[in-house]
JSON list of C-alpha atoms and ligand atoms in Angstrom, two decimals:
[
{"chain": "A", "resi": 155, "resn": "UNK", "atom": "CA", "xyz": [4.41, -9.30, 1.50]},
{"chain": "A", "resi": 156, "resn": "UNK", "atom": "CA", "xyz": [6.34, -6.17, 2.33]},
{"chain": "A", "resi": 157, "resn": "UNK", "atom": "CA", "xyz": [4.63, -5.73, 5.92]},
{"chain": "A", "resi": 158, "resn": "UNK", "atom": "CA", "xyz": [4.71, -9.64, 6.74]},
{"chain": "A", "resi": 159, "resn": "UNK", "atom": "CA", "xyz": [6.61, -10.35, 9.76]},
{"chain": "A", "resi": 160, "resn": "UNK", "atom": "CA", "xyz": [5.11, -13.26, 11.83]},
{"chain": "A", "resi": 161, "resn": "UNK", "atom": "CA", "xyz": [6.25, -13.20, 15.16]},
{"chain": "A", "resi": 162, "resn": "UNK", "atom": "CA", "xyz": [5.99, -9.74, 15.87]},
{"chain": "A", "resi": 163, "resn": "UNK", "atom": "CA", "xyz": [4.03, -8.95, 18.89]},
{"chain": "A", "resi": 164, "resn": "UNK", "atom": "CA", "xyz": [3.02, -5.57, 18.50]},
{"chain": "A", "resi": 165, "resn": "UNK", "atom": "CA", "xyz": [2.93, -4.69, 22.11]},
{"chain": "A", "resi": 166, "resn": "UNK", "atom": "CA", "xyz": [-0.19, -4.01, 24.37]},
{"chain": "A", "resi": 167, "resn": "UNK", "atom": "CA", "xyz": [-2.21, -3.78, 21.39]},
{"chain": "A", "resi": 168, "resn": "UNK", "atom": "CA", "xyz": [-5.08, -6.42, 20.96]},
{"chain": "A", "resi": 169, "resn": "UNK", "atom": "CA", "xyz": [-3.39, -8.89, 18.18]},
{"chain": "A", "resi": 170, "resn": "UNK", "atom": "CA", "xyz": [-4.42, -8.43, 14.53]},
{"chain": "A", "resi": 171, "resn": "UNK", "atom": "CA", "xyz": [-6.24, -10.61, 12.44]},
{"chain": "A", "resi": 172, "resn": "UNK", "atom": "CA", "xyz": [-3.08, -11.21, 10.61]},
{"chain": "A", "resi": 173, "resn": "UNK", "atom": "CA", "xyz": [-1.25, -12.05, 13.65]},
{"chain": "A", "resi": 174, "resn": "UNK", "atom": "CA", "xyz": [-4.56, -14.17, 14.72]},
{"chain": "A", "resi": 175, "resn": "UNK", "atom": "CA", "xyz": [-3.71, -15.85, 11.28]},
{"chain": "A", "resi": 176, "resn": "UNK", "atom": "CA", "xyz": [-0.55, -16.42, 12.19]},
{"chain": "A", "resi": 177, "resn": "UNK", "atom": "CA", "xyz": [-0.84, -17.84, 15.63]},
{"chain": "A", "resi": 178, "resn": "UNK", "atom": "CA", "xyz": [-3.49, -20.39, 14.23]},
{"chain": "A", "resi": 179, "resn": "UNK", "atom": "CA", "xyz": [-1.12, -21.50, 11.71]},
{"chain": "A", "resi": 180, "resn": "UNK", "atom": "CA", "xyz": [1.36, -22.11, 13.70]},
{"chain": "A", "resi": 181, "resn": "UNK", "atom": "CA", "xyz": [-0.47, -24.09, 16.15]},
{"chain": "A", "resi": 182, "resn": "UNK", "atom": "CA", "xyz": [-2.07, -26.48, 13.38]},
{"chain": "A", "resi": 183, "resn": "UNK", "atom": "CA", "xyz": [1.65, -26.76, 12.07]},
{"chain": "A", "resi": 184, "resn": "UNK", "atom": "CA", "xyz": [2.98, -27.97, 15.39]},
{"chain": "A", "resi": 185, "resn": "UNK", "atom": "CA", "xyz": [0.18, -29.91, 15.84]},
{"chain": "A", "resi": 186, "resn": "UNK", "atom": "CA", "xyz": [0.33, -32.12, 12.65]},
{"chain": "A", "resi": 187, "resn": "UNK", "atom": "CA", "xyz": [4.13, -32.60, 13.80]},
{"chain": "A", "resi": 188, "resn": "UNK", "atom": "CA", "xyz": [5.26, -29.98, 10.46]},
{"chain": "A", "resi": 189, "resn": "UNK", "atom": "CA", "xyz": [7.18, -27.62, 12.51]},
{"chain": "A", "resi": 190, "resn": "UNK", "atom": "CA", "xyz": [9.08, -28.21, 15.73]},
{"chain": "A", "resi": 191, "resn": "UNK", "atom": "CA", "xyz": [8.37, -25.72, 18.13]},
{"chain": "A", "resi": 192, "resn": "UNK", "atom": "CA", "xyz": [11.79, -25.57, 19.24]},
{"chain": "A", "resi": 193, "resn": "UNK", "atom": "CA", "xyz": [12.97, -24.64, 15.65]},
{"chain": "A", "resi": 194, "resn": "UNK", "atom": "CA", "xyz": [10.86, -21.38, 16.07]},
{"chain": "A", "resi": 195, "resn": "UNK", "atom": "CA", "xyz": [11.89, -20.64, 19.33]},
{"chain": "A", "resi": 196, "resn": "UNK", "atom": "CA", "xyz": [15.54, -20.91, 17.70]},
{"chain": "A", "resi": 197, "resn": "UNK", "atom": "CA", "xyz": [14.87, -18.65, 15.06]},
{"chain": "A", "resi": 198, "resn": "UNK", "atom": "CA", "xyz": [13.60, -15.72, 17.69]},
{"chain": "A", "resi": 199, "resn": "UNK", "atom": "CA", "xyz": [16.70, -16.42, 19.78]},
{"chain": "A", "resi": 200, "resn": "UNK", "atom": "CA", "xyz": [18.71, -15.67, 16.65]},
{"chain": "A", "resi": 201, "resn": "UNK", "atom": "CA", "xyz": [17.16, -12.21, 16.42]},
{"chain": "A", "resi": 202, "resn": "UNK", "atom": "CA", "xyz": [16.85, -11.26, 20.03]},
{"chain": "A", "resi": 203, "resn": "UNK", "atom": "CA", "xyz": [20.54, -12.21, 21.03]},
{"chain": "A", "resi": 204, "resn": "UNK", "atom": "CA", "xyz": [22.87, -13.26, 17.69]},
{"chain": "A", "resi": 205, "resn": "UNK", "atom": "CA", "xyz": [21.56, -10.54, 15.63]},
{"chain": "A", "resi": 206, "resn": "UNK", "atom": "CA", "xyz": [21.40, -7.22, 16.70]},
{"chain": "A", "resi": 207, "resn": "UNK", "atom": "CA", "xyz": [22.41, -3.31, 16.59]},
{"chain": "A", "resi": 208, "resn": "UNK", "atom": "CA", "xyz": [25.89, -4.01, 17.25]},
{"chain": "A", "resi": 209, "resn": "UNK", "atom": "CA", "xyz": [25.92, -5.53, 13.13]},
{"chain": "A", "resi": 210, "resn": "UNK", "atom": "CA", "xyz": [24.45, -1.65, 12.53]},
{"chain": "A", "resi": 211, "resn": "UNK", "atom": "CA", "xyz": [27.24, -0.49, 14.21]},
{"chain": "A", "resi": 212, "resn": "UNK", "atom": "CA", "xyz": [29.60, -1.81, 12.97]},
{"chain": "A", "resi": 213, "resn": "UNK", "atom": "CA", "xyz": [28.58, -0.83, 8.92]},
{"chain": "A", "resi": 214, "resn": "UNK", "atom": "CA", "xyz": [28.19, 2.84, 10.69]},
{"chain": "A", "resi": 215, "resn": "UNK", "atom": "CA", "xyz": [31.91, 2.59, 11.77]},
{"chain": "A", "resi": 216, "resn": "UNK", "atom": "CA", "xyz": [33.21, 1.47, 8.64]},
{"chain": "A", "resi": 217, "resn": "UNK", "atom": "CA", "xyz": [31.41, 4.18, 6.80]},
{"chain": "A", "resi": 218, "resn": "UNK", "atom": "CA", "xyz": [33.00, 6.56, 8.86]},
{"chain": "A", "resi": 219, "resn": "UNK", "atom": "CA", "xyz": [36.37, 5.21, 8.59]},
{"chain": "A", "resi": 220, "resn": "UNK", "atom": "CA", "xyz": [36.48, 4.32, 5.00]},
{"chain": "A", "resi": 221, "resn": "UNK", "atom": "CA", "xyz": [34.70, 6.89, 2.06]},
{"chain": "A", "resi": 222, "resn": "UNK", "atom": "CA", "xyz": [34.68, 4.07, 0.04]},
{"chain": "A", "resi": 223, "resn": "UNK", "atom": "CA", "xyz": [32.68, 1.97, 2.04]},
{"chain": "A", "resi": 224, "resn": "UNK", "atom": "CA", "xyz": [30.26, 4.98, 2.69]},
{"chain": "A", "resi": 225, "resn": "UNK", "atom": "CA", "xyz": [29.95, 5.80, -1.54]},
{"chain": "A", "resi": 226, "resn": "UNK", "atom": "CA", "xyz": [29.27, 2.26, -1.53]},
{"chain": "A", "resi": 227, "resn": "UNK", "atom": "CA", "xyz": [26.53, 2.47, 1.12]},
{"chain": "A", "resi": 228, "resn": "UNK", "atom": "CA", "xyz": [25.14, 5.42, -0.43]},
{"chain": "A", "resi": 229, "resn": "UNK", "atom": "CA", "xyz": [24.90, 3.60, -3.40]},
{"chain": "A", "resi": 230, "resn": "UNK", "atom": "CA", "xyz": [23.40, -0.10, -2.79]},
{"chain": "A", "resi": 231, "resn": "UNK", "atom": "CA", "xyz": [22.99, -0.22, 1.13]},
{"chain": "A", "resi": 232, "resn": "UNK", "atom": "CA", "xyz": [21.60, -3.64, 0.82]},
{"chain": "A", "resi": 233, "resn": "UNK", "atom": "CA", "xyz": [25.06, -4.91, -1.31]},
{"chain": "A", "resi": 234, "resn": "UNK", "atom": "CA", "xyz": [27.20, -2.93, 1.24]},
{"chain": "A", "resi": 235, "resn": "UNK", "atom": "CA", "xyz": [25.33, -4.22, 4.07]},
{"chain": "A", "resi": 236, "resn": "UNK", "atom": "CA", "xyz": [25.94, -7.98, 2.64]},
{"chain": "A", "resi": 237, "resn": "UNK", "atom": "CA", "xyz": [29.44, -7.43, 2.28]},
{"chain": "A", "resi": 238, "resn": "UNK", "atom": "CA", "xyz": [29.89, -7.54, 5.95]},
{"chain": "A", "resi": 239, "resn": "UNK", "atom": "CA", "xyz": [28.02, -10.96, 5.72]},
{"chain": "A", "resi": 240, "resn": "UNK", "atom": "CA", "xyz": [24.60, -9.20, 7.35]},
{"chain": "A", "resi": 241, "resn": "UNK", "atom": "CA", "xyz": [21.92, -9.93, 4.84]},
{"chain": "A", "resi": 242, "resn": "UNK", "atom": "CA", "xyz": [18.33, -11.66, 5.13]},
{"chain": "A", "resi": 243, "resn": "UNK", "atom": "CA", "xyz": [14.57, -11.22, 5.87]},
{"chain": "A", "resi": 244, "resn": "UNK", "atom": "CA", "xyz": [13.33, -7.72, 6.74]},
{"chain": "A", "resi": 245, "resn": "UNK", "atom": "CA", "xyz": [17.21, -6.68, 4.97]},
{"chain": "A", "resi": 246, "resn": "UNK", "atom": "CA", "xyz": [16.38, -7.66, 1.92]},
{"chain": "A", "resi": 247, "resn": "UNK", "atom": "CA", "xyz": [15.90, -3.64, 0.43]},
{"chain": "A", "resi": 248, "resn": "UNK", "atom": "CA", "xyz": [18.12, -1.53, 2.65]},
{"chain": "A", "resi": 249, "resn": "UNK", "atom": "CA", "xyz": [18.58, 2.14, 2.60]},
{"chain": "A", "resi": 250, "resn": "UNK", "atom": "CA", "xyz": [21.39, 4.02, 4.73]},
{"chain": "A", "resi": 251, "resn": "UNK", "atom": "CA", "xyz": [20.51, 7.41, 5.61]},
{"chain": "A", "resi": 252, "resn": "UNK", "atom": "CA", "xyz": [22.95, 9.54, 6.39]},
{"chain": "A", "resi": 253, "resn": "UNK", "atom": "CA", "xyz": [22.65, 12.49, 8.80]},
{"chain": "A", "resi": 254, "resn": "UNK", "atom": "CA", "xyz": [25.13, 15.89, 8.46]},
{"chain": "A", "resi": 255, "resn": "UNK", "atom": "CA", "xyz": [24.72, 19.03, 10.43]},
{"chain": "A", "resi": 256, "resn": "UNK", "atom": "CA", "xyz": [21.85, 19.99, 8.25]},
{"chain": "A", "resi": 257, "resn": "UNK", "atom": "CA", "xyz": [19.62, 17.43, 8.58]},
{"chain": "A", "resi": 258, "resn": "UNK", "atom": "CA", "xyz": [18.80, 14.86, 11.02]},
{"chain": "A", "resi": 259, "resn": "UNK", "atom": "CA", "xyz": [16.81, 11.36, 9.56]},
{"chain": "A", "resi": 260, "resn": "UNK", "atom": "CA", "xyz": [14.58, 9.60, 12.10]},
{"chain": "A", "resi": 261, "resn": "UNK", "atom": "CA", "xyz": [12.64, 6.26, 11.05]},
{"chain": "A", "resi": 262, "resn": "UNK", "atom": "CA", "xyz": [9.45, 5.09, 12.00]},
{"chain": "A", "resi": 263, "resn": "UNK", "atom": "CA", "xyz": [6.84, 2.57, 10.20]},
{"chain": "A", "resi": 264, "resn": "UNK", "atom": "CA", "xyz": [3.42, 4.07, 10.43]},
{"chain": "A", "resi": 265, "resn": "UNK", "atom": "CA", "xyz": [1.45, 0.83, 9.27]},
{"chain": "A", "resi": 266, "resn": "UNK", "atom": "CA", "xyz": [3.02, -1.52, 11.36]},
{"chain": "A", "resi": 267, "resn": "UNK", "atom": "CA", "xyz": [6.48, -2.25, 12.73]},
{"chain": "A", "resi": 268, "resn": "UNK", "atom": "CA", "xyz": [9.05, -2.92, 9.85]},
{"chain": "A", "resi": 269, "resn": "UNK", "atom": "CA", "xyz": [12.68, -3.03, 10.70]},
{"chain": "A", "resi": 270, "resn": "UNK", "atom": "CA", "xyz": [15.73, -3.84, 9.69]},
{"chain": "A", "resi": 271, "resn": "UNK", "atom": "CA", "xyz": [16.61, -7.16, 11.12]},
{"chain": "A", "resi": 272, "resn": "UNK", "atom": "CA", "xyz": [19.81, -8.14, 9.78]},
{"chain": "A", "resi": 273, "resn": "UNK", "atom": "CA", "xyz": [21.36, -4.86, 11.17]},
{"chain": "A", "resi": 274, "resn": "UNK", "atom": "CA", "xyz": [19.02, -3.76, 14.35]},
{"chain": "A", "resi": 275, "resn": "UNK", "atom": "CA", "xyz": [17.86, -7.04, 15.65]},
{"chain": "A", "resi": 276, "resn": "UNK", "atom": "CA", "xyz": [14.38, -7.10, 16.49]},
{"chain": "A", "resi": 277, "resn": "UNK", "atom": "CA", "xyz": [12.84, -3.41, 16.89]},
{"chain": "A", "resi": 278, "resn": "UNK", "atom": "CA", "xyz": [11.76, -2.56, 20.89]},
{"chain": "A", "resi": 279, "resn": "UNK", "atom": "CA", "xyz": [8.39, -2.43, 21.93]},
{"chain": "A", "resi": 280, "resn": "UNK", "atom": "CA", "xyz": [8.12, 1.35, 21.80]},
{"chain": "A", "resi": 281, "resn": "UNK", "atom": "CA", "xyz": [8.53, 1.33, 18.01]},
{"chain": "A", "resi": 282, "resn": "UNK", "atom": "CA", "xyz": [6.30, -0.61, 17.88]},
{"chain": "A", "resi": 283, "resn": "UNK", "atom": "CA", "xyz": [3.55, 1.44, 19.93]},
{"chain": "A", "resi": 284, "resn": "UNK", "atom": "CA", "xyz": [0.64, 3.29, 18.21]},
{"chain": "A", "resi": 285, "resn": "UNK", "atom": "CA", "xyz": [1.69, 6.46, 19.90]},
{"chain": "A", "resi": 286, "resn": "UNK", "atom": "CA", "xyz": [5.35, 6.19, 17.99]},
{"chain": "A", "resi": 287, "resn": "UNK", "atom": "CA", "xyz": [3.70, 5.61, 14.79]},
{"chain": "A", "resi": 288, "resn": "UNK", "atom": "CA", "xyz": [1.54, 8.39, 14.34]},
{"chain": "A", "resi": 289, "resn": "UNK", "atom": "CA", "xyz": [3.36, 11.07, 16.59]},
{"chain": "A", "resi": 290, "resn": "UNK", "atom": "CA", "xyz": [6.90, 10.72, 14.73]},
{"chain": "A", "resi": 291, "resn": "UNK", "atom": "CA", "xyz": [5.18, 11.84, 11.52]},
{"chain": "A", "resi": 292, "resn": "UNK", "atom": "CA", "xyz": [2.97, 14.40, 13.27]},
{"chain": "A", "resi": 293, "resn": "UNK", "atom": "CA", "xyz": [5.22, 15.84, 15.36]},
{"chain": "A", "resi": 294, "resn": "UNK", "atom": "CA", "xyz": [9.14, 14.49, 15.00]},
{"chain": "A", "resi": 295, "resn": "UNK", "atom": "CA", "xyz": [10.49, 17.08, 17.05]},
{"chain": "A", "resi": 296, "resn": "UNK", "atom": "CA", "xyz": [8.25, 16.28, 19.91]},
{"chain": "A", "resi": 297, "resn": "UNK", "atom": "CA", "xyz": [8.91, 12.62, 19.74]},
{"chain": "A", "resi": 298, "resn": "UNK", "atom": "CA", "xyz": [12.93, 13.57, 19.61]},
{"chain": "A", "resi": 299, "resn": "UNK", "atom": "CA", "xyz": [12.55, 15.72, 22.87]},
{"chain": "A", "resi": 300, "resn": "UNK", "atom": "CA", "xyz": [10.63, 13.21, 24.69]},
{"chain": "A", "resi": 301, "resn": "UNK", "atom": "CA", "xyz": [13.91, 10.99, 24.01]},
{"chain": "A", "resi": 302, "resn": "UNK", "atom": "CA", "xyz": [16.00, 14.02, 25.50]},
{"chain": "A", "resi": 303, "resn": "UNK", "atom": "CA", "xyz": [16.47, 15.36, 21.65]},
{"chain": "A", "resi": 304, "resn": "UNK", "atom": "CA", "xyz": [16.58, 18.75, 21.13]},
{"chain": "A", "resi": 305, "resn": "UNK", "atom": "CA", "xyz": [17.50, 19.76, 18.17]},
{"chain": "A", "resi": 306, "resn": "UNK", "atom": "CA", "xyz": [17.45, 23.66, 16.94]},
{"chain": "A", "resi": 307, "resn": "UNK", "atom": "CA", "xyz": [15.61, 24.76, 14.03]},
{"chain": "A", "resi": 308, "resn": "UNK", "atom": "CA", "xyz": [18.22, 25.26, 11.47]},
{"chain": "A", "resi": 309, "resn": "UNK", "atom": "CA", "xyz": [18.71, 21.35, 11.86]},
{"chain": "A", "resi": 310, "resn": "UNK", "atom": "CA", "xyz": [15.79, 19.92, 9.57]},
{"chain": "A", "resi": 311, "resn": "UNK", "atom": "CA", "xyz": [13.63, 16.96, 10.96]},
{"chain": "A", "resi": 312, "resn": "UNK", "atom": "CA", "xyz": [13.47, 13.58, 7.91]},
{"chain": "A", "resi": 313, "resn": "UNK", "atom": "CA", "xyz": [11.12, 11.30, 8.91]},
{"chain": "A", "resi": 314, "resn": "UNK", "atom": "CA", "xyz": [11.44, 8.13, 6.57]},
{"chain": "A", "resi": 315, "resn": "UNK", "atom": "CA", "xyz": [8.20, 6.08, 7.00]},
{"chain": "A", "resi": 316, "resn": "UNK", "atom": "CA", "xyz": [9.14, 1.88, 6.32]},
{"chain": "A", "resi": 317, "resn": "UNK", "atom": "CA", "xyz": [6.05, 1.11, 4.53]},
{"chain": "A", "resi": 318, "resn": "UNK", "atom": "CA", "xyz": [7.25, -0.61, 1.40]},
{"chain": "A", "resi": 319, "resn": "UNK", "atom": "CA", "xyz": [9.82, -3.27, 1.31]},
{"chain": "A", "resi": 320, "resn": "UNK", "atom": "CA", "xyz": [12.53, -0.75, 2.17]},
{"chain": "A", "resi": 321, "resn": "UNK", "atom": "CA", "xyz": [14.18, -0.87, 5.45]},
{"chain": "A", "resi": 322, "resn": "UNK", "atom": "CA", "xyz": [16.23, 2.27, 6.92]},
{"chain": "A", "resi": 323, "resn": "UNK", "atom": "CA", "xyz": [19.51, 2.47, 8.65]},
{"chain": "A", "resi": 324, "resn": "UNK", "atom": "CA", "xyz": [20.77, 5.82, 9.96]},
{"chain": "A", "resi": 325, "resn": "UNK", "atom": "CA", "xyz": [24.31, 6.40, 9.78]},
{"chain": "A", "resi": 326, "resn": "UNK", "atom": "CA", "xyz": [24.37, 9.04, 12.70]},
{"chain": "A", "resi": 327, "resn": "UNK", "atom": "CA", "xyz": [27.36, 11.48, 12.17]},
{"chain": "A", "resi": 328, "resn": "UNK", "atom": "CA", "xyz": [31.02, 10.69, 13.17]},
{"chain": "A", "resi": 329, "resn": "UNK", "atom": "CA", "xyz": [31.57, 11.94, 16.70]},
{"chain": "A", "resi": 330, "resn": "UNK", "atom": "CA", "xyz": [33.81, 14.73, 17.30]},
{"chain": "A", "resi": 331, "resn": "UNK", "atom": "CA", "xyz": [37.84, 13.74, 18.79]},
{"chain": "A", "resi": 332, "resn": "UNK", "atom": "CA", "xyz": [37.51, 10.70, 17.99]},
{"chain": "A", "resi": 333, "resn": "UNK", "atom": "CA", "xyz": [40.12, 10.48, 15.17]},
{"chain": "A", "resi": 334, "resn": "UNK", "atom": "CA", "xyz": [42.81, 8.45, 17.09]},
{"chain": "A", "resi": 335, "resn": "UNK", "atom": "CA", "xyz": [39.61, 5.55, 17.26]},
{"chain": "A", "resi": 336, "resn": "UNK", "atom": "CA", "xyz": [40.03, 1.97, 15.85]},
{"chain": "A", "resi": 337, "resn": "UNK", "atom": "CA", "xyz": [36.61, 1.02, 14.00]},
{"chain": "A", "resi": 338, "resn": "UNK", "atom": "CA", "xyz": [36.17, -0.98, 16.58]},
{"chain": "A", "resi": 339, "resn": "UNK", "atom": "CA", "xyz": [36.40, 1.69, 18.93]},
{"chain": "A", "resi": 340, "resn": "UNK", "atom": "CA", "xyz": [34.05, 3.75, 17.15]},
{"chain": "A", "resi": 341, "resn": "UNK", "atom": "CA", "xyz": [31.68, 0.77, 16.62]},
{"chain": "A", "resi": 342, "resn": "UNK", "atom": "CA", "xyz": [31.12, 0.88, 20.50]},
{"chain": "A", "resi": 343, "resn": "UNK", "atom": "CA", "xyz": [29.88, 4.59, 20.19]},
{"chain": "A", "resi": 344, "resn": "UNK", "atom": "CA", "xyz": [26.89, 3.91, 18.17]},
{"chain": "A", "resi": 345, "resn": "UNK", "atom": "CA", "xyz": [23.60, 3.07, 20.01]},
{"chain": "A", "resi": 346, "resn": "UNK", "atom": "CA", "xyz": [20.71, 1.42, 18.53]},
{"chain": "A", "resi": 347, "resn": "UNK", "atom": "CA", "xyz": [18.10, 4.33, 18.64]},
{"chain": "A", "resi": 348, "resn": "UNK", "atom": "CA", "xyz": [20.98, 6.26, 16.75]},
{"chain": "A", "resi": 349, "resn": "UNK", "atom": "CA", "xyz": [20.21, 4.07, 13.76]},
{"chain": "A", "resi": 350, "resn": "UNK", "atom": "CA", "xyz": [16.81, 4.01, 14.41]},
{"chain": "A", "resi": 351, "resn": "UNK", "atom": "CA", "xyz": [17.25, 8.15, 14.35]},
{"chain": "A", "resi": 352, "resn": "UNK", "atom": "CA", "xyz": [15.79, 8.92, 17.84]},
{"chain": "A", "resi": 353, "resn": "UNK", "atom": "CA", "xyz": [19.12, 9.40, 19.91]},
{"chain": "A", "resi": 354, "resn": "UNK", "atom": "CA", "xyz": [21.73, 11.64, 18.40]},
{"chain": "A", "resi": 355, "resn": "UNK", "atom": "CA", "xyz": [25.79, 10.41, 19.56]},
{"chain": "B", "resi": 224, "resn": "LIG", "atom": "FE1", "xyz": [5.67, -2.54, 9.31]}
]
């Protein structure tokens, strides 16, 4: 249950029996008139262009801008996440993680390609590549460099591995000057791969 996500291509990668499963299914369902085609090309649409990292954003922002919000996130991410009306499959056990100038939080899912959905939209394709999956555990730093990260030592590497039904969100630190900001302002400053925890803002 916790790793099924039909409809996720994972890449160049020869399809899984599960996704083999999937495709079959679907294609007997259209075929005995059960599902309309267009309702699942709908529902990918909804992910790809009504859903997406700016809903991430925008719970980063308000974390940053109110220390209630952020207790609350640190708390029950999934509740605080739902309070901004973002809430659904691959959502439905969220976890913030929040960086500070000690340690830096990176997210990858080794088995497969879980993601938050409600917040991120659907993940790109190289999160979902093989070489992603096993090099972010093996060697984080490496993988963070390759996306122009360096980090020095002192900072420590977290890598959070997605392989249950928890889904990560990485609340990236506030920028520096950027008091004077409206959260709308600051919303605009945080990048998808910032949540995902391979870009630093
Ligand atoms: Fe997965």
């Amino acid at each position: 249950m916790a790793h099924d996500h039909p409809g996720d291509e994972h890449g160049q990668h020869p399809p899984s029996d599960m996704e083999l499963r999937v495709k079959a299914l679907e294609s007997l369902l259209v075929e005995k008139g059960l599902v309309d085609p267009a309702a699942l090309d709908a529902i990918v649409d909804h992910y790809e262009h009504k859903v997406g990292p700016r809903n991430g954003a925008r719970v980063v922002a308000k974390a940053w801008v109110e220390p209630d919000y952020r207790a609350q996130l640190e708390r029950d991410a999934t509740a605080a996440v739902a309070e901004l009306g973002y809430s659904g499959r691959q959502g439905e056990h969220m976890v913030a993680l929040f960086n500070t100038p000690a340690v830096h939080n990176m997210v990858v899912c080794t088995l497969c390609s879980c993601y938050p959905w409600p917040v991120l939209g659907l993940p790109p394709v190289w999160y979902k590549s093989a070489p992603y999956r096993s090099r972010a555990v093996i060697d984080p730093r490496g993988v963070l460099a390759e996306f122009g990260v360096t980090l020095p030592p002192e900072i420590a590497v977290r890598v959070w591995d997605s392989t249950a039904e928890v889904r990560y969100l990485v609340i990236p630190e506030r920028p520096a000057n950027t008091d004077g900001l409206s959260e709308e302002a600051l919303a605009a400053l945080v990048t998808r791969d910032g949540m995902i925890g391979t870009a630093r803002l």
